[in-house]
Coordinates of C-alpha atoms in Angstrom, one line a residue:
X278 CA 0.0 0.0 0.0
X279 CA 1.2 3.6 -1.2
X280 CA 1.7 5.7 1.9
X281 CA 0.7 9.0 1.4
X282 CA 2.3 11.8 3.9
X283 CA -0.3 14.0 4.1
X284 CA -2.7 11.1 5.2
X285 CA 0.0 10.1 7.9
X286 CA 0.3 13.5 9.4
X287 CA -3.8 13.9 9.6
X288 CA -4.1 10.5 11.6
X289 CA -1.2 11.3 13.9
X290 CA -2.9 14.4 14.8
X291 CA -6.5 13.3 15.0
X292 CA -6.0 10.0 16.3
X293 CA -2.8 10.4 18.4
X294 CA -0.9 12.7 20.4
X295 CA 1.0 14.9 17.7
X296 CA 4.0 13.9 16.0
X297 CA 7.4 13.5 17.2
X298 CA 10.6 14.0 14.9
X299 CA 11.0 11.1 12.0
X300 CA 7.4 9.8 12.5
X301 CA 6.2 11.4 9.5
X302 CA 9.2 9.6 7.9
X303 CA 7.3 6.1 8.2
X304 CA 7.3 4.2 5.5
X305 CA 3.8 2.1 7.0
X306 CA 0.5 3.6 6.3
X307 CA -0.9 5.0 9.7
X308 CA -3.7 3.1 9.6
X309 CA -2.2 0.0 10.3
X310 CA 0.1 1.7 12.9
X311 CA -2.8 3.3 14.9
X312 CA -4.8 -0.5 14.3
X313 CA -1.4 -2.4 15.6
X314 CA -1.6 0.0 18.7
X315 CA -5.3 -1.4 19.3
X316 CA -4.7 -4.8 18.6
X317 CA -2.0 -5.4 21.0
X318 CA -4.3 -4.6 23.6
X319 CA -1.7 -2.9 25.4
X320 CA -2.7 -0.3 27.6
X321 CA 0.6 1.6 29.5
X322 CA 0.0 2.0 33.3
X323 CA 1.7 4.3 34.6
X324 CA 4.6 3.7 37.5
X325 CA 6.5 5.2 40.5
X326 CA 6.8 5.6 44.1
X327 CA 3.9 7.6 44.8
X328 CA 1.3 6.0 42.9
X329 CA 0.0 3.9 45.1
X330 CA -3.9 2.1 45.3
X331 CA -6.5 4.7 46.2
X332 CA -7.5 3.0 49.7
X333 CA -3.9 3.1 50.2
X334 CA -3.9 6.7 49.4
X335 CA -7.0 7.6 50.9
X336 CA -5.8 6.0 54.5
X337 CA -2.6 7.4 54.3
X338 CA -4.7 11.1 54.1
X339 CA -6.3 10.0 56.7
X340 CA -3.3 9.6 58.7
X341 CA -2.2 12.8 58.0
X342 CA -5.0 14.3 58.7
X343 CA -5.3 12.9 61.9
X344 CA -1.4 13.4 62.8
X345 CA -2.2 17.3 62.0
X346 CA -4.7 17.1 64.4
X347 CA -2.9 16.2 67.0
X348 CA 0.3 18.3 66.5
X349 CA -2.3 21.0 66.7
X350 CA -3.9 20.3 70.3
X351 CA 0.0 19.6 71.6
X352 CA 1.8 22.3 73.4
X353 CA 2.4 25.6 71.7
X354 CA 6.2 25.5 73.0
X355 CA 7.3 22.1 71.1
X356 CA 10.1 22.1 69.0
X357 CA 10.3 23.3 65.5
X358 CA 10.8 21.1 62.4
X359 CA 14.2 21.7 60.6
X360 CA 13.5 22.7 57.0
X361 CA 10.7 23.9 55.2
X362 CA 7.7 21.0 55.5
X363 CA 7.0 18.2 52.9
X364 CA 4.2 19.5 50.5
X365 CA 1.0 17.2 52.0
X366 CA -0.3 14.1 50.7
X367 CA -2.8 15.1 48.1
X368 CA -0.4 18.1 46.2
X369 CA 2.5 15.6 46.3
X370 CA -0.2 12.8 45.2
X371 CA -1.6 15.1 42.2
X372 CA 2.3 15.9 41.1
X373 CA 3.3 12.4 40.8
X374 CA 0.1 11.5 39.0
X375 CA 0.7 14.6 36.3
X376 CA 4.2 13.9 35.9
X377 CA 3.4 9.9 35.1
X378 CA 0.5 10.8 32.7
X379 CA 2.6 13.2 31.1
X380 CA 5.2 10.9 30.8
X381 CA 3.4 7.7 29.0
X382 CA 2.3 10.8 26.7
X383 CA 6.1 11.5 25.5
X384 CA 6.6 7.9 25.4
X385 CA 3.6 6.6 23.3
X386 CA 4.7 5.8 20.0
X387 CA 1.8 7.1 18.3
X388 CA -0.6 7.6 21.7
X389 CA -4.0 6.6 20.2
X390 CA -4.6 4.4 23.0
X391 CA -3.9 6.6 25.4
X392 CA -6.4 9.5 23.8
X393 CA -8.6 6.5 24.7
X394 CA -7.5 6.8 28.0
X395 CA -8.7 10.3 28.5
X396 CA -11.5 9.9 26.4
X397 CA -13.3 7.6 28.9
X398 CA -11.7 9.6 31.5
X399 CA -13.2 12.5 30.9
X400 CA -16.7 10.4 29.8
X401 CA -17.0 9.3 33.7
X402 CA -14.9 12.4 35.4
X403 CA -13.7 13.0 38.6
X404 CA -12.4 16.0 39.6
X405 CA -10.0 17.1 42.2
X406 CA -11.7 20.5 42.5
X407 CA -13.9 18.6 45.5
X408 CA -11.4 18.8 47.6
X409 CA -7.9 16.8 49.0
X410 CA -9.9 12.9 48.7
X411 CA -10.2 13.9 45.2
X412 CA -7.0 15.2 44.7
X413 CA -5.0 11.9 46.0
X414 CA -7.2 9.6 44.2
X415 CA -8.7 10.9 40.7
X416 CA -5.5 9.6 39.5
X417 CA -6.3 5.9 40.8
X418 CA -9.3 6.7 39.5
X419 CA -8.0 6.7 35.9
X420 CA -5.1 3.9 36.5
X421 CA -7.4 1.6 38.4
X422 CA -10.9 2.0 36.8
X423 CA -10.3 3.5 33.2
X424 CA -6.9 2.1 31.8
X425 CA -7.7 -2.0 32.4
X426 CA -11.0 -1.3 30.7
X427 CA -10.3 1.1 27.9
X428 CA -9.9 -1.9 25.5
X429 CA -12.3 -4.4 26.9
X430 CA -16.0 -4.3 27.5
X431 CA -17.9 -1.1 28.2
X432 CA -19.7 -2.9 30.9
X433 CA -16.8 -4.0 33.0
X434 CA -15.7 -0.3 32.2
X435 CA -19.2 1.2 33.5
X436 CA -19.1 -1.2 36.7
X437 CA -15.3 0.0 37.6
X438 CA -16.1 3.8 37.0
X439 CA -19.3 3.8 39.5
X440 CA -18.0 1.7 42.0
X441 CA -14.5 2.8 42.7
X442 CA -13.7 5.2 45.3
X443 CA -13.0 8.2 43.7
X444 CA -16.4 8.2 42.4
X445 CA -18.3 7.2 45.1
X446 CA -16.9 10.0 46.8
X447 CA -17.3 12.4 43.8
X448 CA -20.5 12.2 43.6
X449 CA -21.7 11.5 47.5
X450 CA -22.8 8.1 47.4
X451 CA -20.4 7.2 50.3
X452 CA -23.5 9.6 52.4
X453 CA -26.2 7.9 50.6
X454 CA -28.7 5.7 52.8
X455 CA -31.4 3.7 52.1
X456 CA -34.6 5.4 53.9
X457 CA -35.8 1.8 55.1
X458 CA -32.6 -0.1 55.5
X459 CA -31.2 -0.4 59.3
X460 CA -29.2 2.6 58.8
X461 CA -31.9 4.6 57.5
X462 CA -34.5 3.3 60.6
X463 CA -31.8 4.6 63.4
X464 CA -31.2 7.4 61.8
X465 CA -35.0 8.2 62.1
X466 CA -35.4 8.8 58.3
X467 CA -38.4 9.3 56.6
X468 CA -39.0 8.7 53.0
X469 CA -36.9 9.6 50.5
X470 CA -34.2 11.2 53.6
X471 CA -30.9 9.6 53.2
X472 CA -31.6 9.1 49.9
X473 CA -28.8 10.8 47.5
X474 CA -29.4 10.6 43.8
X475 CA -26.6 12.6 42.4
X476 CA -24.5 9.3 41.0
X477 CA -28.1 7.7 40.0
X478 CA -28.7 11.1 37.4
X479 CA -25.2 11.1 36.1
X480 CA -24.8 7.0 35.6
X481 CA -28.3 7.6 33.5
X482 CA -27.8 10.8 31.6
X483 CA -23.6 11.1 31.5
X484 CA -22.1 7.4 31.7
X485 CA -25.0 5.7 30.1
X486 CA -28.3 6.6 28.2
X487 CA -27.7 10.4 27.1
X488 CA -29.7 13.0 28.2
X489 CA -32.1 12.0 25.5
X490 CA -32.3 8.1 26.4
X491 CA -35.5 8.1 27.5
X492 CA -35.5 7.7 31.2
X493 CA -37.2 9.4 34.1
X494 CA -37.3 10.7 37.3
X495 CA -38.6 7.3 39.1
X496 CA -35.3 5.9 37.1
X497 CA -33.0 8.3 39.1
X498 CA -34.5 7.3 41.8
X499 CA -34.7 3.6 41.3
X500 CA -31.1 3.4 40.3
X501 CA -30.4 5.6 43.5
X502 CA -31.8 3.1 45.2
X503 CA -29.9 0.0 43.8
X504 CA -26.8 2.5 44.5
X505 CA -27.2 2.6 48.2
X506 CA -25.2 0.4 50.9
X507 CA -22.2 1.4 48.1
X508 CA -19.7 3.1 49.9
X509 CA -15.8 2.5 51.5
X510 CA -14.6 0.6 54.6
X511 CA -14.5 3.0 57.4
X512 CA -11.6 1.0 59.5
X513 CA -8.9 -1.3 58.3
X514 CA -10.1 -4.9 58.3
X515 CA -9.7 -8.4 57.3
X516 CA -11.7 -6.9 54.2
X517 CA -9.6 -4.3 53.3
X518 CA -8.6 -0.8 54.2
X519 CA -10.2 2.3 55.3
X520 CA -11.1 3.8 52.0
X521 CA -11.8 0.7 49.7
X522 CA -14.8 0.4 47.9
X523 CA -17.5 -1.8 50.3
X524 CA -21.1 -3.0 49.9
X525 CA -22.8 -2.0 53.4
X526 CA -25.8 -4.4 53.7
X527 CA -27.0 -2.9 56.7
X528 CA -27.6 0.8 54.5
X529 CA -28.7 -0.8 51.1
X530 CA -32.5 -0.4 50.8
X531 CA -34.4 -3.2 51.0
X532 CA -37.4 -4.3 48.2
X533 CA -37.5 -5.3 44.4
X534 CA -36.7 -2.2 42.1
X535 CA -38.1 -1.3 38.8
X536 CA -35.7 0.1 36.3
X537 CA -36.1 1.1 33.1
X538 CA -38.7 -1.3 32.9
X539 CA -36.8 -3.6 34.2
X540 CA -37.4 -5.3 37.8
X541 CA -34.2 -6.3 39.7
X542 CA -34.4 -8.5 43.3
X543 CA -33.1 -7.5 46.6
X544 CA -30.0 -10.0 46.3
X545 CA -27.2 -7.9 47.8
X546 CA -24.5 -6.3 46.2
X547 CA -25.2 -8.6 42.9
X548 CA -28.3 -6.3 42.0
X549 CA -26.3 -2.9 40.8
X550 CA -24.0 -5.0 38.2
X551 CA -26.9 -6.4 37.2
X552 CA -28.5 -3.3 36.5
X553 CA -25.4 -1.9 35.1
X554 CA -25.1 -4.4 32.2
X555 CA -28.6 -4.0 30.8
X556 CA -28.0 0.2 31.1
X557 CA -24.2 -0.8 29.4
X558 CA -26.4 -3.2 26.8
X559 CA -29.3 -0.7 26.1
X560 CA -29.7 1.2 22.1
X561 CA -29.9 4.8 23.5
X562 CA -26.3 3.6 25.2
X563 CA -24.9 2.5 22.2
X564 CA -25.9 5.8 20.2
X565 CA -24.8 8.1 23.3
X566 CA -21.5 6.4 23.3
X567 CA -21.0 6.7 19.4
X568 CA -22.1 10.5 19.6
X569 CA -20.1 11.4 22.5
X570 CA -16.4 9.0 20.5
X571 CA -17.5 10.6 16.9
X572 CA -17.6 13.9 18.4
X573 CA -14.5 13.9 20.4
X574 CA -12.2 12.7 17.5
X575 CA -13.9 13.7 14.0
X576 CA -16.6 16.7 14.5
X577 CA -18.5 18.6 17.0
X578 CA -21.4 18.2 14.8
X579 CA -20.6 14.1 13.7
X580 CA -21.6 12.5 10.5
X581 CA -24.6 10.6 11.1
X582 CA -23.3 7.5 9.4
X583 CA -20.3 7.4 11.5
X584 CA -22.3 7.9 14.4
X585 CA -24.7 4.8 13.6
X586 CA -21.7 2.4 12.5
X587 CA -20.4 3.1 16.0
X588 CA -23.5 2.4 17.6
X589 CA -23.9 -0.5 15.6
X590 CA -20.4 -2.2 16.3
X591 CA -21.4 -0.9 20.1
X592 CA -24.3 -3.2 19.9
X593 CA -23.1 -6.2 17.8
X594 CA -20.1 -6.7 20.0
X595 CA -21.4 -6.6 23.0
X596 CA -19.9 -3.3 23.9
X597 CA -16.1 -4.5 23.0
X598 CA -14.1 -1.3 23.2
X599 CA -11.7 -2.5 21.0
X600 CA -14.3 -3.1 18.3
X601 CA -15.5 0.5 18.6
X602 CA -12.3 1.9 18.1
X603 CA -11.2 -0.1 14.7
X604 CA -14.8 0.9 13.5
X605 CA -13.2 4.5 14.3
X606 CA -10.5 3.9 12.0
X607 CA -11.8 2.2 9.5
X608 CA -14.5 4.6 8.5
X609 CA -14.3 6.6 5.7
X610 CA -15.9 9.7 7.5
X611 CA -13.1 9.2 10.2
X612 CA -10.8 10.3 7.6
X613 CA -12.0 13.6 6.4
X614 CA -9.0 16.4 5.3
X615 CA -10.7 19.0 6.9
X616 CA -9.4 19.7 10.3
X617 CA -12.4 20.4 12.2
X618 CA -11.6 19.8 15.7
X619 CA -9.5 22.2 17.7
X620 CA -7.1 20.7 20.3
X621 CA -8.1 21.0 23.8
X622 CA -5.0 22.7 26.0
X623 CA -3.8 19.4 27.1
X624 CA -3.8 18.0 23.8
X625 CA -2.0 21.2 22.7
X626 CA 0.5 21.2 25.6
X627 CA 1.6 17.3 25.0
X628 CA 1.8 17.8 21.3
X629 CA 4.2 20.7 21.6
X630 CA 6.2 18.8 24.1
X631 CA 6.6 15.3 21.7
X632 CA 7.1 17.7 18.5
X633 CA 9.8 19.3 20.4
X634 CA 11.3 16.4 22.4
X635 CA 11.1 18.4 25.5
X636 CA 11.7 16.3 28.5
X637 CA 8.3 16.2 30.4
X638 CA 8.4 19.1 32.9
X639 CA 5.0 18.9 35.0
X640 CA 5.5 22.0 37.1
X641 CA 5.3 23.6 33.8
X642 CA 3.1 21.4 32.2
X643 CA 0.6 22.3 35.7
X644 CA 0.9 26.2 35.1
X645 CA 0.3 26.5 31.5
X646 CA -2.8 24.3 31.8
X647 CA -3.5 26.2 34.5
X648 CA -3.5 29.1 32.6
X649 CA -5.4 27.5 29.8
X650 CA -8.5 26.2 31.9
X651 CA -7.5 22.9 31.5
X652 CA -5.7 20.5 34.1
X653 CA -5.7 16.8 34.9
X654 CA -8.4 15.5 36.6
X655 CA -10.1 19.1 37.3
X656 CA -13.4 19.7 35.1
X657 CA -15.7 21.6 37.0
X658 CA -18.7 19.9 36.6
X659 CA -19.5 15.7 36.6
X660 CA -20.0 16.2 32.6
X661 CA -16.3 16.5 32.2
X662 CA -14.1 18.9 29.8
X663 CA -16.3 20.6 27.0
X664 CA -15.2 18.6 23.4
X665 CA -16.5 21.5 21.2
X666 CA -14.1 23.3 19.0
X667 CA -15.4 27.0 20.2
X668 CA -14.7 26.4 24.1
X669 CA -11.0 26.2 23.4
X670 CA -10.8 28.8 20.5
X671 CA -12.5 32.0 21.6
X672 CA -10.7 35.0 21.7
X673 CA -9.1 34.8 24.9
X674 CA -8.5 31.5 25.0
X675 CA -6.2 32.3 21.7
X676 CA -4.1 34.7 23.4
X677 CA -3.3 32.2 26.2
X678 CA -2.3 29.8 24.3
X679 CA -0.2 32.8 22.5
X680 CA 1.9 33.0 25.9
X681 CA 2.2 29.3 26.2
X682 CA 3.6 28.8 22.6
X683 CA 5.7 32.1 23.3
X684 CA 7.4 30.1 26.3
X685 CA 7.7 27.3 25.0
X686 CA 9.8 28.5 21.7
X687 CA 12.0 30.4 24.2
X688 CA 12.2 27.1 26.0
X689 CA 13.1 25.6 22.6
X690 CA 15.2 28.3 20.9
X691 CA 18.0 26.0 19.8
X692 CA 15.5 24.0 17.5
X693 CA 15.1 25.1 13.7
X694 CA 11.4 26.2 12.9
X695 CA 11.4 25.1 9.5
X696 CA 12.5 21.4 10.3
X697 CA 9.8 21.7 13.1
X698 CA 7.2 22.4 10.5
X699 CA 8.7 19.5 8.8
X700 CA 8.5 16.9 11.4
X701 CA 5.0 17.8 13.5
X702 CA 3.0 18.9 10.2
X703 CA 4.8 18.0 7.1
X704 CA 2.4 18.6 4.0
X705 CA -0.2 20.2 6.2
X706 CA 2.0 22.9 6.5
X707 CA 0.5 26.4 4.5
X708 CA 2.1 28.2 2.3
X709 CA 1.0 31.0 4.8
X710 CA 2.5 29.4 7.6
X711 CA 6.2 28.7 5.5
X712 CA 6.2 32.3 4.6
X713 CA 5.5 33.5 8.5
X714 CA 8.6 31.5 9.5
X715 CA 10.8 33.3 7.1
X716 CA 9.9 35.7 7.9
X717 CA 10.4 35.3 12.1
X718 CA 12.5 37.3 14.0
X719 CA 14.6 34.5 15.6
X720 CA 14.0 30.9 16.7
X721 CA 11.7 31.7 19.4
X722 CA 9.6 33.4 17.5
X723 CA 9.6 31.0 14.7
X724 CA 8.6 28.0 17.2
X725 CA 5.9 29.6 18.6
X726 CA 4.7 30.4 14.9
X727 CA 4.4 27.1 14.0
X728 CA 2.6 26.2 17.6
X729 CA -0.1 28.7 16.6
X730 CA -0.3 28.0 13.2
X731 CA -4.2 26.7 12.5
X732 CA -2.4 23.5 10.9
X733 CA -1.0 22.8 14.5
X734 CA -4.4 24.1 16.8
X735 CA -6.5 21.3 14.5
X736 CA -6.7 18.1 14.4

């Protein structure tokens, strides 16, 4: 098969992380690279000394937490600590998670397995805006829910995501008790009291069915009941530790509930997967699932074919991951010259980082996606980071992103702009964009040129 250059640097872009020097130089057509990525079934999980299991993380907060306490009620008159003091648990936590993520990014080959990864990240978020639980353990959240799932079966994926503890937390199920279950009778509830429904609604109209997928209020509720007695071990046991995800019989409430139609027995922890694979199994699933994918990598406003060959392969393979994403590549529509989406800032920030072959730097990487309005693990609401191409390109948003290129040519002065245009867009490159760099005042300039050239900002 011919390999066509211009056809290579598109699917790098759209389907990967950006380019790095001498991979527009391949000599294989990308789509078999980007399908040989998916068929290994290789996801990378990231490694170090700080990443440890969320209960782990969450009971060593605890710790501190407590520790704090108590060096607070002791005497006024105790001896200083020597040096300035460790940062605490959940900032050190969040740094080693950015600076491992950002580190499989420079390392993918191509990355279109990882842009899975934050896809489905982002598709059930958690955010460390709510506070330090959050910030030690969104990024379990993605190495222990989201990464062993990314390829397999949207179910097992859906089951993970709503019962790990980063979620339950996220969205308040750990305080969520069933109005007639023991709990609920000491506490003196009455109906519909202890009852929280916010991971119910977002399971339904975020994770699953789509706004649009039919259910209704009694479903929110119904599924909020099935939800309850989920929650984490409150003191280190045989079962675990204090933080791991636990079924609490005693505040599940008790009774049959109807679903979707659906009527699901009181048999313990067993009736929320059960309930969670018909959701994961049901049409308006399939189609939310192909919207949201179609969207994120082709087109805020999808081709309606793409979108129901997705849904299709979505329903014919049982929800196999890997399925959906070969479907991806291997439709025509997938493939369309026109660069319609605009990178979000972290795609930006990693693409400039691989193009150059900066070493990963995550204080850096931290502020300018600060600045931008996008870092890891922080979307302010449970419907994750917007995917639309005019949330990241408004006016100001531009000039921000000005800055950021701005540093990072200054951080990158000793590179040649022209062969940076060469390797990271190749024939995408304008004939307005080869004049600007001829026209640059020095390296810095020129780097930053190509960084904000409309070439670059697309995918």
């Amino acid at each position: 098969m011919t390999v066509d250059p211009r056809r290579t640097a598109l699917g790098l872009g759209r389907f990967g992380l950006g380019a790095r020097p001498g991979d527009l130089a391949r000599d294989e057509p990308v789509e078999e690279i980007l399908r040989r990525e998916v068929l290994a079934a290789v996801v990378p999980m990231p490694g170090g000394p700080d990443l440890a299991a969320a209960p782990t993380l969450l009971s060593a907060l605890r710790a501190e937490e407590q520790a704090r306490k108590l060096a607070r009620a002791g005497s006024p008159d105790g001896p200083m600590p020597a040096g300035p003091p460790a940062p605490p648990i959940p900032e050190r936590t969040y740094r080693a998670e950015v600076a491992a993520r950002l580190a499989l990014a420079q390392a993918a080959p191509v990355g279109f397995v990882e842009r899975l990864v934050w896809f489905w990240a982002n598709h059930f978020t958690v955010s460390v805006a709510r506070g330090p639980q959050l910030r030690v353990s969104a990024g379990a959240f993605e190495r222990e829910a989201i990464r062993p799932h990314v390829l397999g079966r949207f179910r097992d994926l859906l089951l993970a995501a709503a019962t790990h503890p980063a979620m339950l937390i996220y969205l308040d199920n750990v305080a969520s008790v069933g109005p007639n279950s023991p709990a609920g009778q000491r506490r003196g509830a009455g109906p519909g009291k202890g009852l929280n429904e916010n991971l119910g609604r977002e399971l339904l109209e975020l994770h699953t069915l789509g706004a649009d997928g039919g259910y209704g209020q009694d479903d929110v509720t119904a599924l909020a009941r099935i939800l309850t007695g989920w929650s984490l071990q409150r003191d280190g046991n045989a079962e675990g530790l204090p933080g791991a995800t636990a079924f609490r019989r005693g505040a599940h409430e008790p009774g049959a509930v109807t679903l979707m139609g659906r009527t699901y027995l009181d048999i313990g922890p067993e009736q929320l997967p059960m309930a969670l694979a018909d959701l994961a199994a049901h049409p308006a699933t399939a189609r939310h699932v192909a919207f949201r994918l179609a969207r994120h990598f082709v087109a805020d406003d999808p081709p309606p074919a793409l979108v129901a060959r997705l849904a299709r392969t979505f329903t014919d393979q049982d929800g196999d991951l890997s399925r959906l994403a070969l479907t991806l590549l291997e439709s025509p529509e997938a493939w369309d010259p026109v660069q319609r989406k605009v990178r979000s800032p972290q795609e930006f920030v990693v693409a400039a980082m691989r193009g150059l072959a900066l070493a990963p730097d995550p204080r850096l990487a931290m502020a300018g996606l600060a600045s931008l309005g996008q870092p890891f693990w922080s979307a302010p609401a449970p419907n994750g980071y917007p995917d639309e191409a005019g949330t990241w390109a408004s006016p100001e948003g531009l000039r921000t992103r000005l800055d950021v290129a701005a540093r990072t040519g200054q951080l990158a002065a000793g590179t040649d702009p022209t062969a940076f245009a060469d390797a990271v867009l190749g024939p995408l490159a304008t004939d307005e964009t080869r004049t600007a760099l001829r026209r640059a005042e020095s390296r810095a300039q020129g780097i930053a040129l190509v960084l904000m050239a409309p070439e670059f900002q697309r995918r």
